[in-house]
Amino acid sequence: MLTAERRQYILNILRRDKKVLSSELSTVLQVSEDTIRRDLRELAESGLLQRVHGGALLVSPASASYADRQKQAPKEKEAIARVAAKLVCPGQVVILDGGTTTLQVARHLPLDLQATVITNSPPIAVALADHPLIEVVMLGGQLYKKALVNIGAATIEALRSIRADLCMLGVCSLHPEVGISVTNLDEAHVKRAMIAGAAEVVGLVTEAKLDTAAPYVVESIRALTYLVTAPTVPDEMLAAYKALGLAIVRDGLVGAIE
């Protein structure tokens, strides 16, 4: 088998099984594990997978630019946002993380909702600027242009003085074993501070981000109170998350937690 054919085979198996193991690939393809590791390394450098100990996992679509991510799964993100917005109660202090799905949550908050929203996302702050009853607190820091969020020491320091009722977390990658992970180290630190400063944490996850991994781990799955995803996500994709005790909301009804 040619190198290109072998690597295409690896990608096909990864798409089918959501993960590949170096030892199994070595046996099936009848090549050394060193050869497989080299294949995985070069595929990872091309952005086609995420290497982990012993093999590789799917890479998240969140590695794309903000503009490109706005075009990804718009109906799915809107369905998630409608559900997530109903989890916000009047009078709450809510941390609204950056991201294209959390932006949709901001747009779906009821006009009669009185709350305080703290965000590191300029697009979310602008989206809520005309909301009559929501007080918007903008976190400062360095603008991470790829994701359009503020990150860095100033952002983390501000979060340390906040005790929010709820955090709506934009999730780049979610995996039962790896946990919550992102593509930028500074963004990982900010998300970790958001989680630490909230009584409850809601992870907003499209189907394409489930069972994927990124280089920087934020927290384990257990850091989430709820996982909100689309009603179209198959039950089998959620089985491992349910087994960990994570409450899943996905059918558009408040309190419809499986």
PDB file of C-alpha atoms in Angstrom:
ATOM      1  CA  MET A   1       0.000   0.000   0.000  1.00  0.00           C
ATOM      2  CA  LEU A   2       1.331   3.419  -0.958  1.00  0.00           C
ATOM      3  CA  THR A   3       1.816   6.049   1.738  1.00  0.00           C
ATOM      4  CA  ALA A   4      -1.049   8.174   0.395  1.00  0.00           C
ATOM      5  CA  GLU A   5      -3.359   5.141   0.309  1.00  0.00           C
ATOM      6  CA  ARG A   6      -2.388   4.173   3.869  1.00  0.00           C
ATOM      7  CA  ARG A   7      -3.094   7.656   5.182  1.00  0.00           C
ATOM      8  CA  GLN A   8      -6.416   7.831   3.390  1.00  0.00           C
ATOM      9  CA  TYR A   9      -7.308   4.489   4.976  1.00  0.00           C
ATOM     10  CA  ILE A  10      -6.433   5.907   8.404  1.00  0.00           C
ATOM     11  CA  LEU A  11      -8.692   8.915   7.808  1.00  0.00           C
ATOM     12  CA  ASN A  12     -11.537   6.684   6.641  1.00  0.00           C
ATOM     13  CA  ILE A  13     -11.309   4.552   9.787  1.00  0.00           C
ATOM     14  CA  LEU A  14     -11.103   7.674  11.942  1.00  0.00           C
ATOM     15  CA  ARG A  15     -14.280   9.088  10.403  1.00  0.00           C
ATOM     16  CA  ARG A  16     -16.062   5.763  10.889  1.00  0.00           C
ATOM     17  CA  ASP A  17     -14.918   4.910  14.429  1.00  0.00           C
ATOM     18  CA  LYS A  18     -14.198   8.438  15.786  1.00  0.00           C
ATOM     19  CA  LYS A  19     -10.724   7.275  16.876  1.00  0.00           C
ATOM     20  CA  VAL A  20      -7.791   5.160  15.733  1.00  0.00           C
ATOM     21  CA  LEU A  21      -5.200   3.216  17.741  1.00  0.00           C
ATOM     22  CA  SER A  22      -1.616   2.998  16.539  1.00  0.00           C
ATOM     23  CA  SER A  23      -1.242  -0.644  17.588  1.00  0.00           C
ATOM     24  CA  GLU A  24      -4.370  -1.737  15.698  1.00  0.00           C
ATOM     25  CA  LEU A  25      -3.411   0.191  12.571  1.00  0.00           C
ATOM     26  CA  SER A  26       0.065  -1.359  12.667  1.00  0.00           C
ATOM     27  CA  THR A  27      -1.428  -4.851  12.722  1.00  0.00           C
ATOM     28  CA  VAL A  28      -4.064  -4.256  10.053  1.00  0.00           C
ATOM     29  CA  LEU A  29      -1.749  -2.385   7.678  1.00  0.00           C
ATOM     30  CA  GLN A  30       1.251  -4.619   8.396  1.00  0.00           C
ATOM     31  CA  VAL A  31       3.647  -1.752   9.022  1.00  0.00           C
ATOM     32  CA  SER A  32       5.609  -0.744  12.118  1.00  0.00           C
ATOM     33  CA  GLU A  33       4.109   1.464  14.828  1.00  0.00           C
ATOM     34  CA  ASP A  34       6.852   3.980  14.023  1.00  0.00           C
ATOM     35  CA  THR A  35       5.439   4.236  10.502  1.00  0.00           C
ATOM     36  CA  ILE A  36       1.922   4.736  11.866  1.00  0.00           C
ATOM     37  CA  ARG A  37       3.115   7.400  14.311  1.00  0.00           C
ATOM     38  CA  ARG A  38       4.811   9.217  11.434  1.00  0.00           C
ATOM     39  CA  ASP A  39       1.586   9.027   9.421  1.00  0.00           C
ATOM     40  CA  LEU A  40      -0.419  10.401  12.335  1.00  0.00           C
ATOM     41  CA  ARG A  41       2.085  13.172  12.956  1.00  0.00           C
ATOM     42  CA  GLU A  42       1.981  14.362   9.344  1.00  0.00           C
ATOM     43  CA  LEU A  43      -1.810  14.118   9.184  1.00  0.00           C
ATOM     44  CA  ALA A  44      -1.997  16.161  12.395  1.00  0.00           C
ATOM     45  CA  GLU A  45       0.335  18.785  10.931  1.00  0.00           C
ATOM     46  CA  SER A  46      -2.096  19.057   8.012  1.00  0.00           C
ATOM     47  CA  GLY A  47      -4.954  19.665  10.462  1.00  0.00           C
ATOM     48  CA  LEU A  48      -6.719  16.403   9.614  1.00  0.00           C
ATOM     49  CA  LEU A  49      -6.683  14.793  13.064  1.00  0.00           C
ATOM     50  CA  GLN A  50      -5.644  15.358  16.680  1.00  0.00           C
ATOM     51  CA  ARG A  51      -2.939  13.064  18.030  1.00  0.00           C
ATOM     52  CA  VAL A  52      -3.406  11.607  21.504  1.00  0.00           C
ATOM     53  CA  HIS A  53      -1.474   9.003  23.457  1.00  0.00           C
ATOM     54  CA  GLY A  54      -1.690   5.727  21.556  1.00  0.00           C
ATOM     55  CA  GLY A  55      -3.505   7.038  18.492  1.00  0.00           C
ATOM     56  CA  ALA A  56      -5.638   9.915  17.227  1.00  0.00           C
ATOM     57  CA  LEU A  57      -9.074  11.523  17.464  1.00  0.00           C
ATOM     58  CA  LEU A  58     -11.186  13.648  15.163  1.00  0.00           C
ATOM     59  CA  VAL A  59     -10.278  17.320  14.941  1.00  0.00           C
ATOM     60  CA  SER A  60     -12.920  19.928  15.766  1.00  0.00           C
ATOM     61  CA  PRO A  61     -14.428  22.247  13.112  1.00  0.00           C
ATOM     62  CA  ALA A  62     -13.787  25.035  15.634  1.00  0.00           C
ATOM     63  CA  SER A  63     -10.255  25.279  14.272  1.00  0.00           C
ATOM     64  CA  ALA A  64     -11.693  27.303  11.355  1.00  0.00           C
ATOM     65  CA  SER A  65     -11.938  31.104  11.371  1.00  0.00           C
ATOM     66  CA  TYR A  66     -14.859  32.889  13.054  1.00  0.00           C
ATOM     67  CA  ALA A  67     -16.299  33.900   9.685  1.00  0.00           C
ATOM     68  CA  ASP A  68     -16.155  30.321   8.405  1.00  0.00           C
ATOM     69  CA  ARG A  69     -17.662  28.943  11.630  1.00  0.00           C
ATOM     70  CA  GLN A  70     -20.636  31.280  11.275  1.00  0.00           C
ATOM     71  CA  LYS A  71     -21.511  29.352   8.105  1.00  0.00           C
ATOM     72  CA  GLN A  72     -21.245  25.926   9.766  1.00  0.00           C
ATOM     73  CA  ALA A  73     -24.481  24.196  10.876  1.00  0.00           C
ATOM     74  CA  PRO A  74     -26.553  27.401  11.301  1.00  0.00           C
ATOM     75  CA  LYS A  75     -29.855  25.571  11.867  1.00  0.00           C
ATOM     76  CA  GLU A  76     -28.285  23.273  14.441  1.00  0.00           C
ATOM     77  CA  LYS A  77     -26.771  26.216  16.326  1.00  0.00           C
ATOM     78  CA  GLU A  78     -30.104  28.033  16.293  1.00  0.00           C
ATOM     79  CA  ALA A  79     -31.853  24.956  17.736  1.00  0.00           C
ATOM     80  CA  ILE A  80     -29.243  24.743  20.506  1.00  0.00           C
ATOM     81  CA  ALA A  81     -29.564  28.471  21.220  1.00  0.00           C
ATOM     82  CA  ARG A  82     -33.348  28.304  21.583  1.00  0.00           C
ATOM     83  CA  VAL A  83     -32.989  25.613  24.246  1.00  0.00           C
ATOM     84  CA  ALA A  84     -30.051  27.241  26.026  1.00  0.00           C
ATOM     85  CA  ALA A  85     -31.730  30.655  26.214  1.00  0.00           C
ATOM     86  CA  LYS A  86     -34.580  29.107  28.216  1.00  0.00           C
ATOM     87  CA  LEU A  87     -32.121  28.019  30.900  1.00  0.00           C
ATOM     88  CA  VAL A  88     -31.445  31.663  31.823  1.00  0.00           C
ATOM     89  CA  CYS A  89     -33.693  32.854  34.671  1.00  0.00           C
ATOM     90  CA  PRO A  90     -34.692  36.447  35.509  1.00  0.00           C
ATOM     91  CA  GLY A  91     -32.247  38.253  37.767  1.00  0.00           C
ATOM     92  CA  GLN A  92     -29.337  35.944  37.081  1.00  0.00           C
ATOM     93  CA  VAL A  93     -25.726  36.895  36.473  1.00  0.00           C
ATOM     94  CA  VAL A  94     -24.635  34.965  33.389  1.00  0.00           C
ATOM     95  CA  ILE A  95     -21.194  34.507  31.870  1.00  0.00           C
ATOM     96  CA  LEU A  96     -21.668  34.218  28.119  1.00  0.00           C
ATOM     97  CA  ASP A  97     -18.523  32.822  26.506  1.00  0.00           C
ATOM     98  CA  GLY A  98     -17.536  33.774  22.975  1.00  0.00           C
ATOM     99  CA  GLY A  99     -18.437  31.718  19.920  1.00  0.00           C
ATOM    100  CA  THR A 100     -20.908  31.496  17.089  1.00  0.00           C
ATOM    101  CA  THR A 101     -23.362  29.333  19.062  1.00  0.00           C
ATOM    102  CA  THR A 102     -23.265  31.568  22.143  1.00  0.00           C
ATOM    103  CA  LEU A 103     -23.885  34.538  19.859  1.00  0.00           C
ATOM    104  CA  GLN A 104     -27.116  32.835  18.827  1.00  0.00           C
ATOM    105  CA  VAL A 105     -28.006  32.377  22.512  1.00  0.00           C
ATOM    106  CA  ALA A 106     -27.621  36.129  23.025  1.00  0.00           C
ATOM    107  CA  ARG A 107     -29.943  36.778  20.090  1.00  0.00           C
ATOM    108  CA  HIS A 108     -32.564  34.389  21.507  1.00  0.00           C
ATOM    109  CA  LEU A 109     -32.759  35.871  25.010  1.00  0.00           C
ATOM    110  CA  PRO A 110     -36.309  37.188  25.579  1.00  0.00           C
ATOM    111  CA  LEU A 111     -36.807  40.942  25.374  1.00  0.00           C
ATOM    112  CA  ASP A 112     -38.503  40.926  28.790  1.00  0.00           C
ATOM    113  CA  LEU A 113     -35.570  39.135  30.467  1.00  0.00           C
ATOM    114  CA  GLN A 114     -33.866  41.169  33.171  1.00  0.00           C
ATOM    115  CA  ALA A 115     -30.356  39.837  33.801  1.00  0.00           C
ATOM    116  CA  THR A 116     -26.677  40.701  33.803  1.00  0.00           C
ATOM    117  CA  VAL A 117     -24.535  39.211  31.036  1.00  0.00           C
ATOM    118  CA  ILE A 118     -20.764  39.167  31.390  1.00  0.00           C
ATOM    119  CA  THR A 119     -18.897  38.376  28.183  1.00  0.00           C
ATOM    120  CA  ASN A 120     -15.461  38.466  26.594  1.00  0.00           C
ATOM    121  CA  SER A 121     -17.011  38.533  23.124  1.00  0.00           C
ATOM    122  CA  PRO A 122     -17.360  41.887  21.284  1.00  0.00           C
ATOM    123  CA  PRO A 123     -19.985  40.423  18.871  1.00  0.00           C
ATOM    124  CA  ILE A 124     -22.121  39.276  21.829  1.00  0.00           C
ATOM    125  CA  ALA A 125     -21.810  42.640  23.579  1.00  0.00           C
ATOM    126  CA  VAL A 126     -22.944  44.383  20.375  1.00  0.00           C
ATOM    127  CA  ALA A 127     -25.814  41.908  19.918  1.00  0.00           C
ATOM    128  CA  LEU A 128     -27.093  42.740  23.417  1.00  0.00           C
ATOM    129  CA  ALA A 129     -26.518  46.503  23.180  1.00  0.00           C
ATOM    130  CA  ASP A 130     -30.156  47.186  22.298  1.00  0.00           C
ATOM    131  CA  HIS A 131     -31.642  44.636  24.720  1.00  0.00           C
ATOM    132  CA  PRO A 132     -33.799  46.788  27.008  1.00  0.00           C
ATOM    133  CA  LEU A 133     -33.355  44.941  30.326  1.00  0.00           C
ATOM    134  CA  ILE A 134     -29.981  43.212  30.137  1.00  0.00           C
ATOM    135  CA  GLU A 135     -26.970  44.861  31.714  1.00  0.00           C
ATOM    136  CA  VAL A 136     -23.876  44.011  29.671  1.00  0.00           C
ATOM    137  CA  VAL A 137     -20.440  43.773  31.276  1.00  0.00           C
ATOM    138  CA  MET A 138     -17.589  43.536  28.774  1.00  0.00           C
ATOM    139  CA  LEU A 139     -14.411  41.768  29.898  1.00  0.00           C
ATOM    140  CA  GLY A 140     -11.209  43.383  28.679  1.00  0.00           C
ATOM    141  CA  GLY A 141      -8.011  41.796  27.468  1.00  0.00           C
ATOM    142  CA  GLN A 142      -6.198  41.079  24.230  1.00  0.00           C
ATOM    143  CA  LEU A 143      -8.440  40.387  21.245  1.00  0.00           C
ATOM    144  CA  TYR A 144      -7.898  36.894  19.875  1.00  0.00           C
ATOM    145  CA  LYS A 145      -8.846  37.740  16.315  1.00  0.00           C
ATOM    146  CA  LYS A 146      -9.451  34.193  15.094  1.00  0.00           C
ATOM    147  CA  ALA A 147     -12.229  33.658  17.653  1.00  0.00           C
ATOM    148  CA  LEU A 148     -13.202  37.313  18.298  1.00  0.00           C
ATOM    149  CA  VAL A 149     -12.842  36.981  22.067  1.00  0.00           C
ATOM    150  CA  ASN A 150     -10.757  38.823  24.638  1.00  0.00           C
ATOM    151  CA  ILE A 151      -8.157  36.653  26.355  1.00  0.00           C
ATOM    152  CA  GLY A 152      -5.111  37.017  28.568  1.00  0.00           C
ATOM    153  CA  ALA A 153      -4.195  37.953  32.139  1.00  0.00           C
ATOM    154  CA  ALA A 154      -6.578  40.922  32.327  1.00  0.00           C
ATOM    155  CA  THR A 155      -9.544  38.751  31.300  1.00  0.00           C
ATOM    156  CA  ILE A 156      -8.698  36.059  33.843  1.00  0.00           C
ATOM    157  CA  GLU A 157      -8.142  38.604  36.626  1.00  0.00           C
ATOM    158  CA  ALA A 158     -11.580  40.132  36.003  1.00  0.00           C
ATOM    159  CA  LEU A 159     -13.216  36.692  36.077  1.00  0.00           C
ATOM    160  CA  ARG A 160     -11.673  35.923  39.469  1.00  0.00           C
ATOM    161  CA  SER A 161     -13.857  38.608  41.058  1.00  0.00           C
ATOM    162  CA  ILE A 162     -17.095  37.241  39.542  1.00  0.00           C
ATOM    163  CA  ARG A 163     -19.498  34.693  41.034  1.00  0.00           C
ATOM    164  CA  ALA A 164     -22.074  34.047  38.344  1.00  0.00           C
ATOM    165  CA  ASP A 165     -25.210  31.933  38.516  1.00  0.00           C
ATOM    166  CA  LEU A 166     -24.623  30.403  35.106  1.00  0.00           C
ATOM    167  CA  CYS A 167     -21.912  30.092  32.491  1.00  0.00           C
ATOM    168  CA  MET A 168     -22.786  29.380  28.871  1.00  0.00           C
ATOM    169  CA  LEU A 169     -19.591  27.835  27.568  1.00  0.00           C
ATOM    170  CA  GLY A 170     -18.722  27.751  23.890  1.00  0.00           C
ATOM    171  CA  VAL A 171     -17.205  24.297  23.394  1.00  0.00           C
ATOM    172  CA  CYS A 172     -14.598  23.814  20.679  1.00  0.00           C
ATOM    173  CA  SER A 173     -14.104  20.081  21.284  1.00  0.00           C
ATOM    174  CA  LEU A 174     -15.722  17.575  23.619  1.00  0.00           C
ATOM    175  CA  HIS A 175     -14.658  13.996  24.265  1.00  0.00           C
ATOM    176  CA  PRO A 176     -15.635  11.620  27.107  1.00  0.00           C
ATOM    177  CA  GLU A 177     -12.001  10.850  27.915  1.00  0.00           C
ATOM    178  CA  VAL A 178     -10.179  14.045  26.925  1.00  0.00           C
ATOM    179  CA  GLY A 179     -12.854  16.421  28.232  1.00  0.00           C
ATOM    180  CA  ILE A 180     -13.286  20.015  27.033  1.00  0.00           C
ATOM    181  CA  SER A 181     -10.422  21.198  24.839  1.00  0.00           C
ATOM    182  CA  VAL A 182      -9.539  24.175  22.641  1.00  0.00           C
ATOM    183  CA  THR A 183      -6.969  25.187  20.038  1.00  0.00           C
ATOM    184  CA  ASN A 184      -5.480  28.153  21.930  1.00  0.00           C
ATOM    185  CA  LEU A 185      -3.710  27.963  25.312  1.00  0.00           C
ATOM    186  CA  ASP A 186      -4.767  31.428  26.508  1.00  0.00           C
ATOM    187  CA  GLU A 187      -8.368  30.704  25.584  1.00  0.00           C
ATOM    188  CA  ALA A 188      -8.161  27.491  27.642  1.00  0.00           C
ATOM    189  CA  HIS A 189      -7.119  29.516  30.705  1.00  0.00           C
ATOM    190  CA  VAL A 190     -10.008  31.967  30.201  1.00  0.00           C
ATOM    191  CA  LYS A 191     -12.592  29.201  29.835  1.00  0.00           C
ATOM    192  CA  ARG A 192     -11.232  27.518  32.963  1.00  0.00           C
ATOM    193  CA  ALA A 193     -11.684  30.783  34.875  1.00  0.00           C
ATOM    194  CA  MET A 194     -15.251  31.101  33.549  1.00  0.00           C
ATOM    195  CA  ILE A 195     -16.073  27.611  34.799  1.00  0.00           C
ATOM    196  CA  ALA A 196     -14.534  28.327  38.208  1.00  0.00           C
ATOM    197  CA  GLY A 197     -16.614  31.506  38.566  1.00  0.00           C
ATOM    198  CA  ALA A 198     -20.046  29.985  37.896  1.00  0.00           C
ATOM    199  CA  ALA A 199     -22.433  27.907  39.999  1.00  0.00           C
ATOM    200  CA  GLU A 200     -23.645  25.989  36.925  1.00  0.00           C
ATOM    201  CA  VAL A 201     -21.981  25.463  33.548  1.00  0.00           C
ATOM    202  CA  VAL A 202     -23.819  24.777  30.296  1.00  0.00           C
ATOM    203  CA  GLY A 203     -21.789  23.355  27.419  1.00  0.00           C
ATOM    204  CA  LEU A 204     -23.147  24.201  23.963  1.00  0.00           C
ATOM    205  CA  VAL A 205     -22.063  21.511  21.516  1.00  0.00           C
ATOM    206  CA  THR A 206     -22.938  20.842  17.889  1.00  0.00           C
ATOM    207  CA  GLU A 207     -22.751  17.272  16.608  1.00  0.00           C
ATOM    208  CA  ALA A 208     -19.523  17.935  14.686  1.00  0.00           C
ATOM    209  CA  LYS A 209     -17.715  18.871  17.932  1.00  0.00           C
ATOM    210  CA  LEU A 210     -18.693  15.718  19.827  1.00  0.00           C
ATOM    211  CA  ASP A 211     -15.959  13.065  20.148  1.00  0.00           C
ATOM    212  CA  THR A 212     -13.286  15.495  18.946  1.00  0.00           C
ATOM    213  CA  ALA A 213     -10.144  16.825  20.604  1.00  0.00           C
ATOM    214  CA  ALA A 214      -7.912  19.894  20.460  1.00  0.00           C
ATOM    215  CA  PRO A 215      -4.408  20.486  21.859  1.00  0.00           C
ATOM    216  CA  TYR A 216      -5.292  22.336  25.098  1.00  0.00           C
ATOM    217  CA  VAL A 217      -7.527  20.757  27.742  1.00  0.00           C
ATOM    218  CA  VAL A 218      -9.815  23.096  29.695  1.00  0.00           C
ATOM    219  CA  GLU A 219     -11.516  20.721  32.138  1.00  0.00           C
ATOM    220  CA  SER A 220     -12.992  17.240  32.355  1.00  0.00           C
ATOM    221  CA  ILE A 221     -16.542  16.465  31.263  1.00  0.00           C
ATOM    222  CA  ARG A 222     -17.585  16.621  34.911  1.00  0.00           C
ATOM    223  CA  ALA A 223     -17.080  20.398  34.910  1.00  0.00           C
ATOM    224  CA  LEU A 224     -20.326  20.697  32.926  1.00  0.00           C
ATOM    225  CA  THR A 225     -23.703  20.811  34.634  1.00  0.00           C
ATOM    226  CA  TYR A 226     -25.622  20.415  31.371  1.00  0.00           C
ATOM    227  CA  LEU A 227     -24.763  19.599  27.796  1.00  0.00           C
ATOM    228  CA  VAL A 228     -27.073  21.286  25.305  1.00  0.00           C
ATOM    229  CA  THR A 229     -26.997  19.837  21.827  1.00  0.00           C
ATOM    230  CA  ALA A 230     -29.318  19.519  18.832  1.00  0.00           C
ATOM    231  CA  PRO A 231     -32.301  17.120  18.756  1.00  0.00           C
ATOM    232  CA  THR A 232     -30.859  15.536  15.601  1.00  0.00           C
ATOM    233  CA  VAL A 233     -27.814  14.136  17.420  1.00  0.00           C
ATOM    234  CA  PRO A 234     -28.083  10.300  17.509  1.00  0.00           C
ATOM    235  CA  ASP A 235     -28.551   8.612  20.883  1.00  0.00           C
ATOM    236  CA  GLU A 236     -25.470   6.463  20.364  1.00  0.00           C
ATOM    237  CA  MET A 237     -23.263   9.560  20.134  1.00  0.00           C
ATOM    238  CA  LEU A 238     -24.445  10.682  23.564  1.00  0.00           C
ATOM    239  CA  ALA A 239     -24.264   7.318  25.351  1.00  0.00           C
ATOM    240  CA  ALA A 240     -20.734   7.799  26.711  1.00  0.00           C
ATOM    241  CA  TYR A 241     -21.604  11.269  28.035  1.00  0.00           C
ATOM    242  CA  LYS A 242     -24.750   9.976  29.756  1.00  0.00           C
ATOM    243  CA  ALA A 243     -22.677   7.185  31.304  1.00  0.00           C
ATOM    244  CA  LEU A 244     -20.526   9.856  32.969  1.00  0.00           C
ATOM    245  CA  GLY A 245     -23.639  11.336  34.580  1.00  0.00           C
ATOM    246  CA  LEU A 246     -23.859  14.413  32.392  1.00  0.00           C
ATOM    247  CA  ALA A 247     -27.364  15.884  32.083  1.00  0.00           C
ATOM    248  CA  ILE A 248     -28.252  16.337  28.419  1.00  0.00           C
ATOM    249  CA  VAL A 249     -30.808  18.800  27.057  1.00  0.00           C
ATOM    250  CA  ARG A 250     -31.669  18.550  23.383  1.00  0.00           C
ATOM    251  CA  ASP A 251     -35.360  18.581  22.529  1.00  0.00           C
ATOM    252  CA  GLY A 252     -36.317  22.196  23.011  1.00  0.00           C
ATOM    253  CA  LEU A 253     -38.302  21.805  26.235  1.00  0.00           C
ATOM    254  CA  VAL A 254     -37.136  23.424  29.439  1.00  0.00           C
ATOM    255  CA  GLY A 255     -36.256  20.713  31.930  1.00  0.00           C
ATOM    256  CA  ALA A 256     -36.330  18.000  29.259  1.00  0.00           C
ATOM    257  CA  ILE A 257     -33.146  16.465  30.584  1.00  0.00           C
ATOM    258  CA  GLU A 258     -32.381  12.847  29.809  1.00  0.00           C
TER     259      GLU A 258
END
